[in-house]
Short mmCIF file of C-alpha atoms in Angstrom, two decimals:
data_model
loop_
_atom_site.label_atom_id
_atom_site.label_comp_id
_atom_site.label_asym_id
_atom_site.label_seq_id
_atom_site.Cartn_x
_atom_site.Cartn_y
_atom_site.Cartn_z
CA UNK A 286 -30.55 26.14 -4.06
CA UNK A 287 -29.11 22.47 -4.54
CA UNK A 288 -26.97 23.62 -7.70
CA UNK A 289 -25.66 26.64 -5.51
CA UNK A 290 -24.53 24.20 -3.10
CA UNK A 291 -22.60 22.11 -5.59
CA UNK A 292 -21.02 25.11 -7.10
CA UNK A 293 -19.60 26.54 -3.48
CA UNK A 294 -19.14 22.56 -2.80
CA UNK A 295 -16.73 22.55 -6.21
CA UNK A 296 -14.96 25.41 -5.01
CA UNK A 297 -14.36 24.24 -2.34
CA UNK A 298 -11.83 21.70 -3.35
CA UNK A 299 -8.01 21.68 -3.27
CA UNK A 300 -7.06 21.86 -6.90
CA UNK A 301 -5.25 18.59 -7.48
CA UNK A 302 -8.33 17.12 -6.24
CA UNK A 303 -10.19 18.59 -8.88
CA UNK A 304 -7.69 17.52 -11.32
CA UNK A 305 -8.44 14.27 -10.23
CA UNK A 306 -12.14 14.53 -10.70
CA UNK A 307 -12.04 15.77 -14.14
CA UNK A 308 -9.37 13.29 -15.25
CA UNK A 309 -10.94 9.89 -13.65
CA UNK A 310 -14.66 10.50 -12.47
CA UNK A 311 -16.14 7.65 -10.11
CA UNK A 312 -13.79 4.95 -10.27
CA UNK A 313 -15.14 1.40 -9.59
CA UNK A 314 -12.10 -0.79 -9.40
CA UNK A 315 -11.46 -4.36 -11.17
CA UNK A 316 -9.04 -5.63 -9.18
CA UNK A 317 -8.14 -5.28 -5.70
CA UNK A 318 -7.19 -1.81 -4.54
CA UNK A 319 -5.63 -1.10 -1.27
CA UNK A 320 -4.00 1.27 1.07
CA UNK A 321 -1.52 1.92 3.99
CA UNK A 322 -2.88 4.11 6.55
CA UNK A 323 -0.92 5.85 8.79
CA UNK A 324 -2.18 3.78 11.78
CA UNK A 325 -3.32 -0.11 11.59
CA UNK A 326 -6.56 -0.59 10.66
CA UNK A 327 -8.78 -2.92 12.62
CA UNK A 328 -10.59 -3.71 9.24
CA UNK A 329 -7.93 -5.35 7.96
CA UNK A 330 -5.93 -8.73 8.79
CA UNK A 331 -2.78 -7.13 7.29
CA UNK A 332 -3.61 -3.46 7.97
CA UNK A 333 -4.25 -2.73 4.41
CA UNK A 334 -7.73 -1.98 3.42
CA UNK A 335 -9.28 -2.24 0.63
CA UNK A 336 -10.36 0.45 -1.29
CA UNK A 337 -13.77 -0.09 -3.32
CA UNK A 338 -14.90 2.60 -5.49
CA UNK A 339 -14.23 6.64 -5.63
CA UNK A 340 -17.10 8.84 -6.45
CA UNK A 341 -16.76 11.23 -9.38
CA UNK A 342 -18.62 14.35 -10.72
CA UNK A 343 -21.31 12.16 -13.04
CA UNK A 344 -25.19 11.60 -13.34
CA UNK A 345 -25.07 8.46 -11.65
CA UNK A 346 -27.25 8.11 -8.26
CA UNK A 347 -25.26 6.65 -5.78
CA UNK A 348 -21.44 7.96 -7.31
CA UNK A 349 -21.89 11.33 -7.59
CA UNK A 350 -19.32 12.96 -5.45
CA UNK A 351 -21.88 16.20 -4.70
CA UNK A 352 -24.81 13.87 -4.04
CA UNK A 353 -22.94 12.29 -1.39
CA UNK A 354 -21.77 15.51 0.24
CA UNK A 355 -25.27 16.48 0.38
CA UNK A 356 -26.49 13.17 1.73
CA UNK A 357 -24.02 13.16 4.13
CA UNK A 358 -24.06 16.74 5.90
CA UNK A 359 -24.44 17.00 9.48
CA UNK A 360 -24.07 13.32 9.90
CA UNK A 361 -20.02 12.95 9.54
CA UNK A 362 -17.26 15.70 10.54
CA UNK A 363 -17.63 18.84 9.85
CA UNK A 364 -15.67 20.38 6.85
CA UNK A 365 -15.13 16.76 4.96
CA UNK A 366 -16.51 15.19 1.58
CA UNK A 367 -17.26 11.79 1.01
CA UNK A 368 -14.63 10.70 -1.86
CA UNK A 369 -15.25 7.24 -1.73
CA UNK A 370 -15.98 3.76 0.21
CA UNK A 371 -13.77 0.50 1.39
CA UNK A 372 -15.30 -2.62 0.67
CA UNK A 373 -17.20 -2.85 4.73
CA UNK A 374 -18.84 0.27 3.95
CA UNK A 375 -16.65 2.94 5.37
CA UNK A 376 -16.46 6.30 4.06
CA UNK A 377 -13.41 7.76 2.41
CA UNK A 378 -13.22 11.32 3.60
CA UNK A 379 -10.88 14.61 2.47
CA UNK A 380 -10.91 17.18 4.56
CA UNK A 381 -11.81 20.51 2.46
CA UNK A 382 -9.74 22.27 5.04
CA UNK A 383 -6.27 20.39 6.16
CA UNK A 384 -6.70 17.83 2.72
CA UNK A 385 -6.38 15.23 4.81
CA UNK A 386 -7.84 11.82 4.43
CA UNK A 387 -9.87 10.46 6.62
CA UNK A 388 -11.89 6.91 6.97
CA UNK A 389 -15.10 7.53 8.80
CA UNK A 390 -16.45 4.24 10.17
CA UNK A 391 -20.10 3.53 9.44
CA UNK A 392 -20.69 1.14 12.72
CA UNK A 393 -19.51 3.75 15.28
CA UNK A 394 -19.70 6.78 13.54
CA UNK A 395 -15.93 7.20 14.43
CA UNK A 396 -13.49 8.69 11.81
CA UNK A 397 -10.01 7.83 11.80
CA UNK A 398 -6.85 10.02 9.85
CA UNK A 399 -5.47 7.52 7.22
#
């Protein structure tokens, strides 16, 4: 039943996104990493957050992209996938329906379009 669920899960997925899977895997960065959202974020003194790690299709607990979907259903919005983190703990989220991103914050359970 659990490897059903990650086969609909990866077809599921827009196709560059895929790409992107297959080319970089979980991605731990070595030096800083941030973004511009399309609104200022309140977790940054600038507005830019930092971006700390993108999960990947791998064998690692904790960074595997499926894992995390699993982990995560029912308790963020409907129709996303956990893609990552920032460095306070907020989830990284792509919509598997629009493709949009969104940040889901892990203190109020509040996500955000980036």
């Amino acid at each position: 039943m659990i490897s059903d669920l990650k086969g609909r899960l990866i077809s599921m997925l827009p196709s560059s996104y895929k790409e992107s899977l297959l080319k970089y895997g979980a991605c731990l960065f070595e030096k800083d990493v941030f973004y511009r959202p399309l609104e200022h974020s309140p977790w940054s003194p600038d507005g830019k957050p930092e971006i700390s790690c993108f999960y990947g299709i791998v064998d690692e607990s904790g960074f595997d992209v499926r894992e995390k979907y699993m982990d995560s259903c029912g308790d963020i919005l409907p129709l996303t996938l956990p893609i990552g983190n920032d460095v306070g703990g907020n989830i990284i989220l792509l919509c598997l329906k629009s493709g949009c991103i969104n940040l889901f914050n892990h203190e109020t359970a509040a996500a955000k379009t980036t």
